[in-house]
mmCIF file of C-alpha atoms and ligand atoms in Angstrom:
data_model
loop_
_atom_site.group_PDB
_atom_site.id
_atom_site.type_symbol
_atom_site.label_atom_id
_atom_site.label_comp_id
_atom_site.label_asym_id
_atom_site.label_seq_id
_atom_site.Cartn_x
_atom_site.Cartn_y
_atom_site.Cartn_z
ATOM 1 C CA MET O 5 6.224 -107.610 132.707
ATOM 2 C CA GLU O 6 7.040 -103.878 132.539
ATOM 3 C CA GLN O 7 10.098 -102.419 130.866
ATOM 4 C CA HIS O 8 11.989 -99.286 131.788
ATOM 5 C CA LYS O 9 14.916 -99.052 129.411
ATOM 6 C CA GLU O 10 14.036 -99.108 125.760
ATOM 7 C CA ARG O 11 17.451 -100.202 124.523
ATOM 8 C CA TYR O 12 16.605 -103.896 124.376
ATOM 9 C CA SER O 13 12.841 -103.806 123.993
ATOM 10 C CA ASN O 14 12.757 -105.175 120.438
ATOM 11 C CA ALA O 15 15.069 -106.774 117.914
ATOM 12 C CA PHE O 16 15.811 -103.498 116.146
ATOM 13 C CA THR O 17 16.770 -101.414 119.206
ATOM 14 C CA ALA O 18 18.650 -104.371 120.701
ATOM 15 C CA THR O 19 20.754 -104.756 117.551
ATOM 16 C CA LEU O 20 21.379 -101.029 117.315
ATOM 17 C CA SER O 21 22.348 -100.782 120.992
ATOM 18 C CA GLY O 22 24.730 -103.667 120.598
ATOM 19 C CA ILE O 23 26.459 -102.024 117.653
ATOM 20 C CA LEU O 24 26.702 -98.609 119.367
ATOM 21 C CA ASP O 25 28.218 -100.225 122.462
ATOM 22 C CA LEU O 26 31.073 -101.560 120.366
ATOM 23 C CA PHE O 27 32.064 -98.007 119.456
ATOM 24 C CA ARG O 28 31.946 -96.663 123.023
ATOM 25 C CA LYS O 29 35.222 -96.304 124.878
ATOM 26 C CA GLN O 30 35.516 -99.110 127.422
ATOM 27 C CA LYS O 31 36.751 -98.468 130.977
ATOM 28 C CA ASN O 32 38.200 -100.909 133.552
ATOM 29 C CA VAL O 33 39.420 -103.214 130.833
ATOM 30 C CA VAL O 34 40.956 -106.541 131.839
ATOM 31 C CA THR O 35 43.797 -108.260 130.016
ATOM 32 C CA ILE O 36 44.141 -111.920 129.104
ATOM 33 C CA ASN O 37 47.398 -113.688 129.771
ATOM 34 C CA ASP O 38 48.294 -116.290 127.154
ATOM 35 C CA GLU O 39 50.460 -118.039 129.752
ATOM 36 C CA ASP O 40 47.447 -118.956 131.923
ATOM 37 C CA LYS O 41 46.883 -122.648 131.120
ATOM 38 C CA LEU O 42 44.154 -125.105 132.054
ATOM 39 C CA THR O 43 46.220 -128.270 132.117
ATOM 40 C CA GLY O 44 44.487 -130.967 134.185
ATOM 41 C CA LYS O 45 41.211 -129.044 134.423
ATOM 42 C CA ASN O 46 37.808 -130.405 133.416
ATOM 43 C CA ILE O 47 35.595 -127.891 131.679
ATOM 44 C CA MET O 48 31.982 -128.329 130.658
ATOM 45 C CA ILE O 49 30.361 -125.899 128.217
ATOM 46 C CA THR O 50 26.651 -125.977 127.437
ATOM 47 C CA GLY O 51 25.590 -125.065 123.897
ATOM 48 C CA ALA O 52 29.067 -125.740 122.503
ATOM 49 C CA SER O 53 27.840 -126.848 119.088
ATOM 50 C CA SER O 54 27.668 -123.311 117.730
ATOM 51 C CA GLY O 55 28.774 -119.690 118.116
ATOM 52 C CA LEU O 56 30.341 -118.561 121.349
ATOM 53 C CA GLY O 57 30.146 -121.960 123.060
ATOM 54 C CA PHE O 58 31.928 -123.682 120.178
ATOM 55 C CA GLU O 59 34.674 -121.058 120.199
ATOM 56 C CA ALA O 60 34.983 -121.406 123.987
ATOM 57 C CA ALA O 61 35.518 -125.144 123.571
ATOM 58 C CA VAL O 62 38.310 -124.494 121.039
ATOM 59 C CA GLN O 63 40.031 -121.824 123.134
ATOM 60 C CA LEU O 64 39.817 -123.668 126.444
ATOM 61 C CA ALA O 65 40.918 -126.991 124.924
ATOM 62 C CA LYS O 66 43.863 -125.130 123.365
ATOM 63 C CA ARG O 67 44.939 -124.127 126.858
ATOM 64 C CA GLY O 68 45.172 -127.756 127.916
ATOM 65 C CA GLY O 69 41.825 -128.346 129.616
ATOM 66 C CA LYS O 70 39.580 -131.311 128.898
ATOM 67 C CA ALA O 71 36.527 -129.860 127.155
ATOM 68 C CA TYR O 72 33.169 -131.538 127.695
ATOM 69 C CA MET O 73 30.805 -130.120 125.087
ATOM 70 C CA ALA O 74 27.232 -130.487 126.386
ATOM 71 C CA CYS O 75 25.193 -130.243 123.191
ATOM 72 C CA ARG O 76 21.973 -131.313 121.574
ATOM 73 C CA SER O 77 23.379 -131.315 118.015
ATOM 74 C CA GLY O 78 26.606 -131.670 116.059
ATOM 75 C CA ILE O 79 27.609 -134.927 117.777
ATOM 76 C CA PRO O 80 30.305 -136.045 116.968
ATOM 77 C CA GLN O 81 31.269 -133.682 114.097
ATOM 78 C CA LYS O 82 31.582 -130.508 116.196
ATOM 79 C CA GLY O 83 33.747 -132.320 118.717
ATOM 80 C CA GLU O 84 36.048 -133.540 115.940
ATOM 81 C CA LEU O 85 36.264 -129.967 114.642
ATOM 82 C CA VAL O 86 37.185 -128.663 118.094
ATOM 83 C CA LYS O 87 39.933 -131.300 118.272
ATOM 84 C CA GLN O 88 41.313 -130.164 114.910
ATOM 85 C CA LEU O 89 41.126 -126.447 115.662
ATOM 86 C CA SER O 90 42.532 -126.704 119.177
ATOM 87 C CA GLY O 91 45.141 -129.365 118.411
ATOM 88 C CA SER O 92 43.948 -131.216 121.524
ATOM 89 C CA SER O 93 42.445 -134.685 121.705
ATOM 90 C CA LYS O 94 40.968 -133.937 125.146
ATOM 91 C CA VAL O 95 37.486 -133.173 123.867
ATOM 92 C CA GLU O 96 34.311 -135.110 124.565
ATOM 93 C CA MET O 97 30.751 -134.450 123.499
ATOM 94 C CA LEU O 98 27.906 -135.130 125.913
ATOM 95 C CA PRO O 99 24.358 -135.143 124.559
ATOM 96 C CA VAL O 100 21.816 -132.953 126.316
ATOM 97 C CA ASP O 101 18.614 -131.209 125.395
ATOM 98 C CA LEU O 102 18.286 -128.436 127.940
ATOM 99 C CA SER O 103 14.595 -128.020 127.226
ATOM 100 C CA ASP O 104 14.000 -131.471 128.722
ATOM 101 C CA MET O 105 14.497 -132.158 132.439
ATOM 102 C CA ASP O 106 14.987 -135.892 131.843
ATOM 103 C CA SER O 107 17.848 -135.126 129.483
ATOM 104 C CA ILE O 108 19.544 -132.882 132.078
ATOM 105 C CA VAL O 109 19.297 -135.690 134.629
ATOM 106 C CA LYS O 110 20.869 -138.067 132.087
ATOM 107 C CA LEU O 111 23.752 -135.667 131.485
ATOM 108 C CA VAL O 112 24.451 -135.482 135.206
ATOM 109 C CA ASN O 113 24.267 -139.270 135.487
ATOM 110 C CA THR O 114 26.792 -139.615 132.649
ATOM 111 C CA LEU O 115 29.248 -137.329 134.440
ATOM 112 C CA LYS O 116 28.658 -139.257 137.642
ATOM 113 C CA ALA O 117 29.277 -142.601 135.968
ATOM 114 C CA GLN O 118 32.541 -141.255 134.537
ATOM 115 C CA GLN O 119 33.474 -139.820 137.958
ATOM 116 C CA VAL O 120 34.197 -136.446 136.405
ATOM 117 C CA LYS O 121 34.759 -133.470 138.718
ATOM 118 C CA LEU O 122 34.305 -130.177 136.943
ATOM 119 C CA ASP O 123 36.744 -127.320 137.522
ATOM 120 C CA ILE O 124 34.975 -124.949 135.151
ATOM 121 C CA LEU O 125 31.336 -124.883 134.125
ATOM 122 C CA VAL O 126 30.300 -122.513 131.344
ATOM 123 C CA CYS O 127 26.527 -121.956 131.240
ATOM 124 C CA ASN O 128 26.250 -120.644 127.711
ATOM 125 C CA ALA O 129 23.358 -122.281 125.838
ATOM 126 C CA ALA O 130 20.398 -120.132 124.900
ATOM 127 C CA VAL O 131 17.632 -120.051 122.364
ATOM 128 C CA VAL O 132 15.885 -117.108 120.692
ATOM 129 C CA PRO O 133 12.672 -118.615 119.341
ATOM 130 C CA LEU O 134 10.344 -117.006 116.872
ATOM 131 C CA LYS O 135 7.410 -117.754 119.140
ATOM 132 C CA SER O 136 6.559 -119.575 122.350
ATOM 133 C CA ARG O 137 6.875 -123.357 122.359
ATOM 134 C CA LYS O 138 5.963 -125.893 125.006
ATOM 135 C CA THR O 139 8.647 -128.217 126.350
ATOM 136 C CA LYS O 140 8.084 -131.880 127.134
ATOM 137 C CA GLN O 141 7.285 -130.854 130.712
ATOM 138 C CA GLY O 142 4.858 -128.116 129.563
ATOM 139 C CA LEU O 143 7.066 -125.108 130.308
ATOM 140 C CA GLU O 144 7.927 -122.342 127.881
ATOM 141 C CA GLU O 145 11.060 -123.348 125.969
ATOM 142 C CA MET O 146 13.032 -120.085 126.242
ATOM 143 C CA PHE O 147 12.329 -119.915 130.001
ATOM 144 C CA MET O 148 13.547 -123.487 130.369
ATOM 145 C CA VAL O 149 16.659 -123.333 128.158
ATOM 146 C CA ASN O 150 17.789 -119.794 128.993
ATOM 147 C CA TYR O 151 17.157 -119.956 132.750
ATOM 148 C CA LEU O 152 15.627 -122.952 134.527
ATOM 149 C CA ALA O 153 17.853 -125.596 132.896
ATOM 150 C CA THR O 154 20.902 -123.779 134.237
ATOM 151 C CA TYR O 155 19.469 -123.604 137.752
ATOM 152 C CA MET O 156 18.618 -127.299 137.580
ATOM 153 C CA LEU O 157 21.982 -128.334 136.143
ATOM 154 C CA VAL O 158 24.001 -126.361 138.675
ATOM 155 C CA ARG O 159 21.958 -127.669 141.607
ATOM 156 C CA LEU O 160 22.265 -131.264 140.353
ATOM 157 C CA LEU O 161 26.025 -130.920 139.879
ATOM 158 C CA PHE O 162 26.440 -129.882 143.511
ATOM 159 C CA GLU O 163 23.887 -132.432 144.674
ATOM 160 C CA ASN O 164 26.036 -135.149 143.101
ATOM 161 C CA ASP O 165 29.424 -133.721 144.141
ATOM 162 C CA LEU O 166 30.424 -133.132 140.540
ATOM 163 C CA MET O 167 32.041 -129.728 141.038
ATOM 164 C CA ASN O 168 35.664 -129.963 142.098
ATOM 165 C CA THR O 169 35.304 -128.091 145.387
ATOM 166 C CA GLY O 170 37.495 -128.468 148.433
ATOM 167 C CA ARG O 171 40.738 -129.316 146.590
ATOM 168 C CA GLY O 172 43.044 -126.345 146.052
ATOM 169 C CA GLU O 173 41.845 -123.736 143.585
ATOM 170 C CA ALA O 174 38.088 -123.133 143.789
ATOM 171 C CA PRO O 175 36.138 -124.229 140.706
ATOM 172 C CA ARG O 176 34.540 -121.573 138.546
ATOM 173 C CA ILE O 177 31.041 -121.214 137.122
ATOM 174 C CA ILE O 178 30.694 -118.763 134.250
ATOM 175 C CA PHE O 179 27.301 -117.498 133.150
ATOM 176 C CA VAL O 180 26.927 -116.120 129.635
ATOM 177 C CA ALA O 181 24.480 -113.315 130.335
ATOM 178 C CA SER O 182 23.545 -110.249 128.322
ATOM 179 C CA GLU O 183 23.265 -106.518 128.889
ATOM 180 C CA SER O 184 19.608 -106.955 127.948
ATOM 181 C CA HIS O 185 19.078 -108.160 131.548
ATOM 182 C CA ARG O 186 18.749 -104.458 132.414
ATOM 183 C CA ASN O 187 15.628 -104.055 130.312
ATOM 184 C CA PRO O 188 12.776 -105.482 132.453
ATOM 185 C CA LYS O 189 11.479 -103.098 135.077
ATOM 186 C CA ASP O 190 10.652 -105.766 137.600
ATOM 187 C CA PHE O 191 10.163 -109.459 138.260
ATOM 188 C CA ASP O 192 6.890 -111.172 137.530
ATOM 189 C CA TRP O 193 6.831 -113.556 140.504
ATOM 190 C CA GLU O 194 3.132 -114.320 140.045
ATOM 191 C CA GLY O 195 3.711 -115.560 136.519
ATOM 192 C CA PHE O 196 6.897 -117.476 137.341
ATOM 193 C CA GLY O 197 7.117 -120.616 135.203
ATOM 194 C CA LYS O 198 3.602 -120.244 133.792
ATOM 195 C CA TYR O 199 3.320 -121.009 130.084
ATOM 196 C CA GLU O 200 2.293 -117.949 128.106
ATOM 197 C CA GLU O 201 1.847 -117.766 124.342
ATOM 198 C CA PHE O 202 3.902 -115.090 122.596
ATOM 199 C CA THR O 203 4.922 -114.218 119.056
ATOM 200 C CA ALA O 204 8.050 -112.709 117.475
ATOM 201 C CA GLY O 205 7.314 -109.160 118.695
ATOM 202 C CA LYS O 206 7.768 -110.254 122.322
ATOM 203 C CA THR O 207 10.784 -112.541 121.934
ATOM 204 C CA VAL O 208 13.470 -109.943 122.686
ATOM 205 C CA GLU O 209 11.561 -108.725 125.755
ATOM 206 C CA TYR O 210 11.326 -112.250 127.181
ATOM 207 C CA TYR O 211 14.953 -112.933 126.270
ATOM 208 C CA GLY O 212 16.023 -109.972 128.436
ATOM 209 C CA TYR O 213 13.758 -111.144 131.265
ATOM 210 C CA TYR O 214 15.280 -114.619 131.316
ATOM 211 C CA LYS O 215 18.761 -113.061 131.328
ATOM 212 C CA LEU O 216 17.598 -111.064 134.372
ATOM 213 C CA LEU O 217 16.607 -114.344 136.041
ATOM 214 C CA LEU O 218 19.965 -115.873 135.089
ATOM 215 C CA GLY O 219 21.929 -112.936 136.482
ATOM 216 C CA THR O 220 19.885 -112.948 139.701
ATOM 217 C CA PHE O 221 20.535 -116.669 140.086
ATOM 218 C CA ALA O 222 24.273 -116.106 139.524
ATOM 219 C CA ASN O 223 24.396 -113.576 142.369
ATOM 220 C CA GLU O 224 22.344 -115.753 144.721
ATOM 221 C CA LEU O 225 24.434 -118.809 143.918
ATOM 222 C CA SER O 226 27.609 -116.911 144.672
ATOM 223 C CA ARG O 227 26.245 -115.797 148.060
ATOM 224 C CA ARG O 228 25.110 -119.313 148.990
ATOM 225 C CA LEU O 229 28.288 -121.052 147.885
ATOM 226 C CA ASN O 230 30.602 -118.557 149.496
ATOM 227 C CA PRO O 231 29.245 -117.523 152.892
ATOM 228 C CA ALA O 232 31.331 -115.277 155.122
ATOM 229 C CA GLY O 233 33.694 -114.422 152.288
ATOM 230 C CA LYS O 234 35.237 -117.919 152.007
ATOM 231 C CA ILE O 235 35.331 -118.757 148.298
ATOM 232 C CA ASN O 236 34.327 -122.385 147.741
ATOM 233 C CA CYS O 237 33.348 -121.787 144.132
ATOM 234 C CA SER O 238 33.791 -118.667 142.018
ATOM 235 C CA VAL O 239 30.783 -117.428 140.090
ATOM 236 C CA PHE O 240 31.189 -115.016 137.197
ATOM 237 C CA ALA O 241 28.939 -113.516 134.537
ATOM 238 C CA LEU O 242 29.570 -111.739 131.273
ATOM 239 C CA CYS O 243 27.987 -110.198 128.240
ATOM 240 C CA PRO O 244 30.030 -110.837 125.099
ATOM 241 C CA GLY O 245 28.462 -107.897 123.232
ATOM 242 C CA PRO O 246 26.995 -108.467 119.783
ATOM 243 C CA VAL O 247 28.457 -111.618 118.249
ATOM 244 C CA ASN O 248 28.171 -112.959 114.733
ATOM 245 C CA THR O 249 26.654 -116.347 115.599
ATOM 246 C CA ASN O 250 23.547 -118.371 114.820
ATOM 247 C CA ILE O 251 21.572 -116.677 117.590
ATOM 248 C CA ALA O 252 19.029 -115.176 115.125
ATOM 249 C CA ARG O 253 18.526 -118.444 113.256
ATOM 250 C CA GLU O 254 14.761 -118.306 113.809
ATOM 251 C CA ALA O 255 14.344 -114.737 112.550
ATOM 252 C CA PRO O 256 11.601 -114.336 109.919
ATOM 253 C CA VAL O 257 12.877 -115.246 106.452
ATOM 254 C CA VAL O 258 12.345 -111.707 105.102
ATOM 255 C CA PHE O 259 14.758 -110.229 107.682
ATOM 256 C CA LYS O 260 17.415 -112.891 107.356
ATOM 257 C CA PRO O 261 19.476 -111.350 104.516
ATOM 258 C CA VAL O 262 19.596 -107.957 106.303
ATOM 259 C CA LEU O 263 20.452 -109.542 109.644
ATOM 260 C CA LYS O 264 23.161 -111.627 108.034
ATOM 261 C CA LEU O 265 24.705 -108.514 106.559
ATOM 262 C CA VAL O 266 24.464 -106.494 109.793
ATOM 263 C CA PHE O 267 25.924 -109.386 111.800
ATOM 264 C CA ALA O 268 28.776 -109.847 109.338
ATOM 265 C CA LEU O 269 29.581 -106.130 109.105
ATOM 266 C CA PHE O 270 29.134 -104.930 112.669
ATOM 267 C CA PHE O 271 29.076 -107.855 115.086
ATOM 268 C CA ARG O 272 32.273 -109.346 116.458
ATOM 269 C CA SER O 273 33.527 -112.768 115.544
ATOM 270 C CA PRO O 274 33.141 -115.484 118.214
ATOM 271 C CA ALA O 275 36.966 -115.631 118.398
ATOM 272 C CA VAL O 276 37.048 -112.014 119.625
ATOM 273 C CA ALA O 277 33.807 -112.056 121.627
ATOM 274 C CA VAL O 278 34.872 -115.105 123.620
ATOM 275 C CA ARG O 279 37.683 -113.177 125.360
ATOM 276 C CA PRO O 280 35.788 -112.247 128.564
ATOM 277 C CA LEU O 281 34.834 -115.910 128.896
ATOM 278 C CA VAL O 282 38.454 -116.991 128.411
ATOM 279 C CA TYR O 283 39.494 -114.398 131.003
ATOM 280 C CA PHE O 284 37.131 -115.799 133.642
ATOM 281 C CA ALA O 285 38.108 -119.379 132.849
ATOM 282 C CA THR O 286 41.853 -118.829 132.918
ATOM 283 C CA SER O 287 42.922 -115.676 134.720
ATOM 284 C CA LYS O 288 44.847 -115.962 137.968
ATOM 285 C CA GLU O 289 43.622 -112.455 138.838
ATOM 286 C CA VAL O 290 40.184 -113.842 139.717
ATOM 287 C CA ASN O 291 41.423 -116.725 141.861
ATOM 288 C CA GLY O 292 39.632 -116.625 145.194
ATOM 289 C CA LYS O 293 37.095 -114.085 143.921
ATOM 290 C CA SER O 294 33.437 -114.334 143.065
ATOM 291 C CA MET O 295 30.688 -112.356 141.379
ATOM 292 C CA ASP O 296 32.517 -110.301 138.882
ATOM 293 C CA TYR O 297 30.739 -109.149 135.693
ATOM 294 C CA LEU O 298 32.328 -108.244 132.386
ATOM 295 C CA PHE O 299 30.714 -106.491 129.459
ATOM 296 C CA LEU O 300 33.072 -107.054 126.532
ATOM 297 C CA LEU O 301 36.371 -106.862 128.457
ATOM 298 C CA SER O 302 35.165 -104.129 130.762
ATOM 299 C CA ARG O 303 34.282 -104.623 134.447
ATOM 300 C CA LYS O 304 30.785 -103.406 135.247
ATOM 301 C CA GLU O 305 28.096 -103.672 137.896
ATOM 302 C CA MET O 306 25.124 -105.822 136.981
ATOM 303 C CA ASP O 307 21.670 -104.296 137.299
ATOM 304 C CA GLU O 308 20.815 -103.833 140.979
ATOM 305 C CA LYS O 309 17.773 -106.097 140.695
ATOM 306 C CA THR O 310 20.149 -109.023 140.186
ATOM 307 C CA THR O 311 22.193 -108.253 143.292
ATOM 308 C CA ASP O 312 19.240 -107.675 145.636
ATOM 309 C CA GLU O 313 19.249 -110.582 148.116
ATOM 310 C CA LYS O 314 15.462 -110.624 148.430
ATOM 311 C CA ASN O 315 15.135 -111.215 144.690
ATOM 312 C CA GLY O 316 17.794 -113.921 144.759
ATOM 313 C CA GLN O 317 16.096 -115.777 147.611
ATOM 314 C CA LYS O 318 12.686 -115.539 145.990
ATOM 315 C CA LEU O 319 13.987 -116.804 142.658
ATOM 316 C CA TRP O 320 15.863 -119.669 144.328
ATOM 317 C CA GLN O 321 12.768 -120.740 146.211
ATOM 318 C CA LEU O 322 10.393 -120.466 143.238
ATOM 319 C CA SER O 323 12.787 -122.383 140.989
ATOM 320 C CA GLU O 324 13.159 -125.124 143.573
ATOM 321 C CA GLU O 325 9.370 -125.366 144.032
ATOM 322 C CA LEU O 326 8.720 -125.458 140.289
ATOM 323 C CA LEU O 327 11.255 -128.234 139.749
ATOM 324 C CA ALA O 328 9.841 -130.156 142.724
ATOM 325 C CA LYS O 329 6.455 -130.166 140.957
ATOM 326 C CA HIS O 330 8.216 -132.024 138.151
ATOM 327 C CA GLY O 331 9.827 -134.505 140.522
ATOM 328 C CA VAL O 332 13.265 -132.844 140.592
ATOM 329 C CA VAL O 333 14.120 -132.607 144.272
ATOM 330 C CA PHE O 334 17.380 -131.501 145.883
ATOM 331 C CA ASN O 335 18.271 -133.052 149.204
ATOM 332 C CA LYS O 336 21.714 -131.693 149.752
ATOM 333 C CA ALA O 337 22.003 -128.515 151.757
ATOM 334 C CA MET O 338 25.789 -128.459 152.067
ATOM 335 C CA VAL O 339 28.637 -127.542 149.773
ATOM 336 C CA ASP O 340 32.099 -128.150 151.168
ATOM 337 C CA GLY O 341 30.994 -127.662 154.705
ATOM 338 C CA ALA O 342 29.432 -124.326 153.756
ATOM 339 C CA LYS O 343 25.701 -124.191 154.309
ATOM 340 C CA VAL O 344 23.688 -123.816 151.152
ATOM 341 C CA GLN O 345 20.440 -122.585 152.615
ATOM 342 C CA ALA O 346 17.366 -124.276 151.209
HETATM 343 N N1 NAP I 26 25.152 -113.492 119.670
HETATM 344 C C1 NAP I 26 25.017 -112.396 120.397
HETATM 345 O O1 NAP I 26 24.994 -111.277 119.850
HETATM 346 C C2 NAP I 26 24.914 -112.505 121.902
HETATM 347 C C3 NAP I 26 24.905 -111.312 122.663
HETATM 348 C C4 NAP I 26 24.806 -111.406 124.052
HETATM 349 C C5 NAP I 26 24.736 -112.654 124.654
HETATM 350 N N2 NAP I 26 24.742 -113.784 123.895
HETATM 351 C C6 NAP I 26 24.653 -115.074 124.569
HETATM 352 O O2 NAP I 26 25.706 -115.900 124.135
HETATM 353 C C7 NAP I 26 25.326 -117.276 124.355
HETATM 354 C C8 NAP I 26 25.665 -118.107 123.144
HETATM 355 O O3 NAP I 26 24.848 -117.703 122.063
HETATM 356 P P1 NAP I 26 25.390 -117.627 120.574
HETATM 357 O O4 NAP I 26 25.330 -116.190 120.173
HETATM 358 O O5 NAP I 26 26.657 -118.366 120.457
HETATM 359 O O6 NAP I 26 24.192 -118.340 119.792
HETATM 360 P P2 NAP I 26 24.142 -119.729 118.973
HETATM 361 O O7 NAP I 26 25.189 -119.767 117.931
HETATM 362 O O8 NAP I 26 22.725 -119.845 118.534
HETATM 363 O O9 NAP I 26 24.461 -120.827 120.073
HETATM 364 C C9 NAP I 26 23.496 -121.223 121.039
HETATM 365 C C10 NAP I 26 23.849 -122.590 121.546
HETATM 366 O O10 NAP I 26 22.840 -122.997 122.490
HETATM 367 C C11 NAP I 26 22.415 -124.293 122.126
HETATM 368 N N3 NAP I 26 21.053 -124.628 122.516
HETATM 369 C C12 NAP I 26 19.904 -124.003 122.229
HETATM 370 N N4 NAP I 26 18.856 -124.695 122.703
HETATM 371 C C13 NAP I 26 19.353 -125.798 123.314
HETATM 372 C C14 NAP I 26 18.784 -126.904 123.971
HETATM 373 N N5 NAP I 26 17.464 -127.054 124.102
HETATM 374 N N6 NAP I 26 19.604 -127.848 124.478
HETATM 375 C C15 NAP I 26 20.947 -127.745 124.333
HETATM 376 N N7 NAP I 26 21.549 -126.726 123.712
HETATM 377 C C16 NAP I 26 20.753 -125.763 123.202
HETATM 378 C C17 NAP I 26 22.518 -124.335 120.606
HETATM 379 O O11 NAP I 26 22.487 -125.677 120.164
HETATM 380 P P3 NAP I 26 22.038 -126.053 118.659
HETATM 381 O O12 NAP I 26 23.199 -125.688 117.804
HETATM 382 O O13 NAP I 26 21.777 -127.511 118.743
HETATM 383 O O14 NAP I 26 20.814 -125.248 118.380
HETATM 384 C C18 NAP I 26 23.868 -123.645 120.425
HETATM 385 O O15 NAP I 26 24.916 -124.538 120.652
HETATM 386 C C19 NAP I 26 23.852 -117.256 124.719
HETATM 387 O O16 NAP I 26 23.698 -117.375 126.120
HETATM 388 C C20 NAP I 26 23.404 -115.873 124.266
HETATM 389 O O17 NAP I 26 22.280 -115.418 124.988
HETATM 390 C C21 NAP I 26 24.836 -113.737 122.530
#
């Protein structure tokens, strides 16, 4: 995998870039309206046990939505904390390990059994491992958690009619991406899904690559769900900028004190960084729109590799084929009467 922009090529330059971005003047800034409520809406957030996802659960529950926290840890304590902090009892935790396909299927089956229709899906979970690890199905864990699990989850939700399409306001899917998606020079289609060993020096590079896959999927999904300009489901993506979370939890012990200090001094709190996510979940301005990208609170274009239809189609097809090899097959080709091309 080649790189062309050095800003996110390693942990040091990525951290520095993130900090410098915070001091740059932002253009095209959006505003959040505190009056925009989510009463009656069902929201599911992946990776809501920590950091940005946890804060999203608090903020969105505060606005009256029912928050489903799809998590692998912190059950039930984190849910109880969200109830306390939001003042809402409409919070439920759903166990899921996104590195395991069986667990994703179980999550979908739970939603199905409860007859939940989601109005907002926040695809937030991600891992930044110290080195490569194999998942139960033999894939690389960061590839699975940071990209393929989201593809699989979204496809299964539509497959099982669990997104609240076709009834008034279109549902929204929000991808928590990262500016580091701009870093890889190109896609590695040959190596797609193949397990490769790597160590800490390569983690940031792979992280950016999987964010490129995620962003490309977001664009392709938006095109397939909303043909001919009719919005059946809004798809949005954002980069929250550098956030003081647990994202670097696996950093080598010697760097941890420095990282902790840098994060505390320069990175934004989850309560501030979550604002673009809250905007996409709540704003009336984006009703009937799709594929909008925010960096901090500033509207931006994603890297052109993510918007190229050929890349989107290729990624869709390869993801589908890879999952099929693991027995995950999608039969449904329709969403709301709109053709979702296989
Ligand atoms: N922090 C930043 O500076 C920054 C910058 C740009 C983008 N982002 C993005 O923001 C999002 C949230 O990250 P964060 O900063 O809030 O980091 P975080 O505090 O580490 O939160 C990550 C969340 O993902 C969950 N997760 C990881 N592996 C999982 C798995 N196998 N199954 C289920 N859940 C899993 C974690 O669960 P556990 O608690 O159980 O591990 C946690 O809830 C990510 O998409 C990240 O890429 C962060």
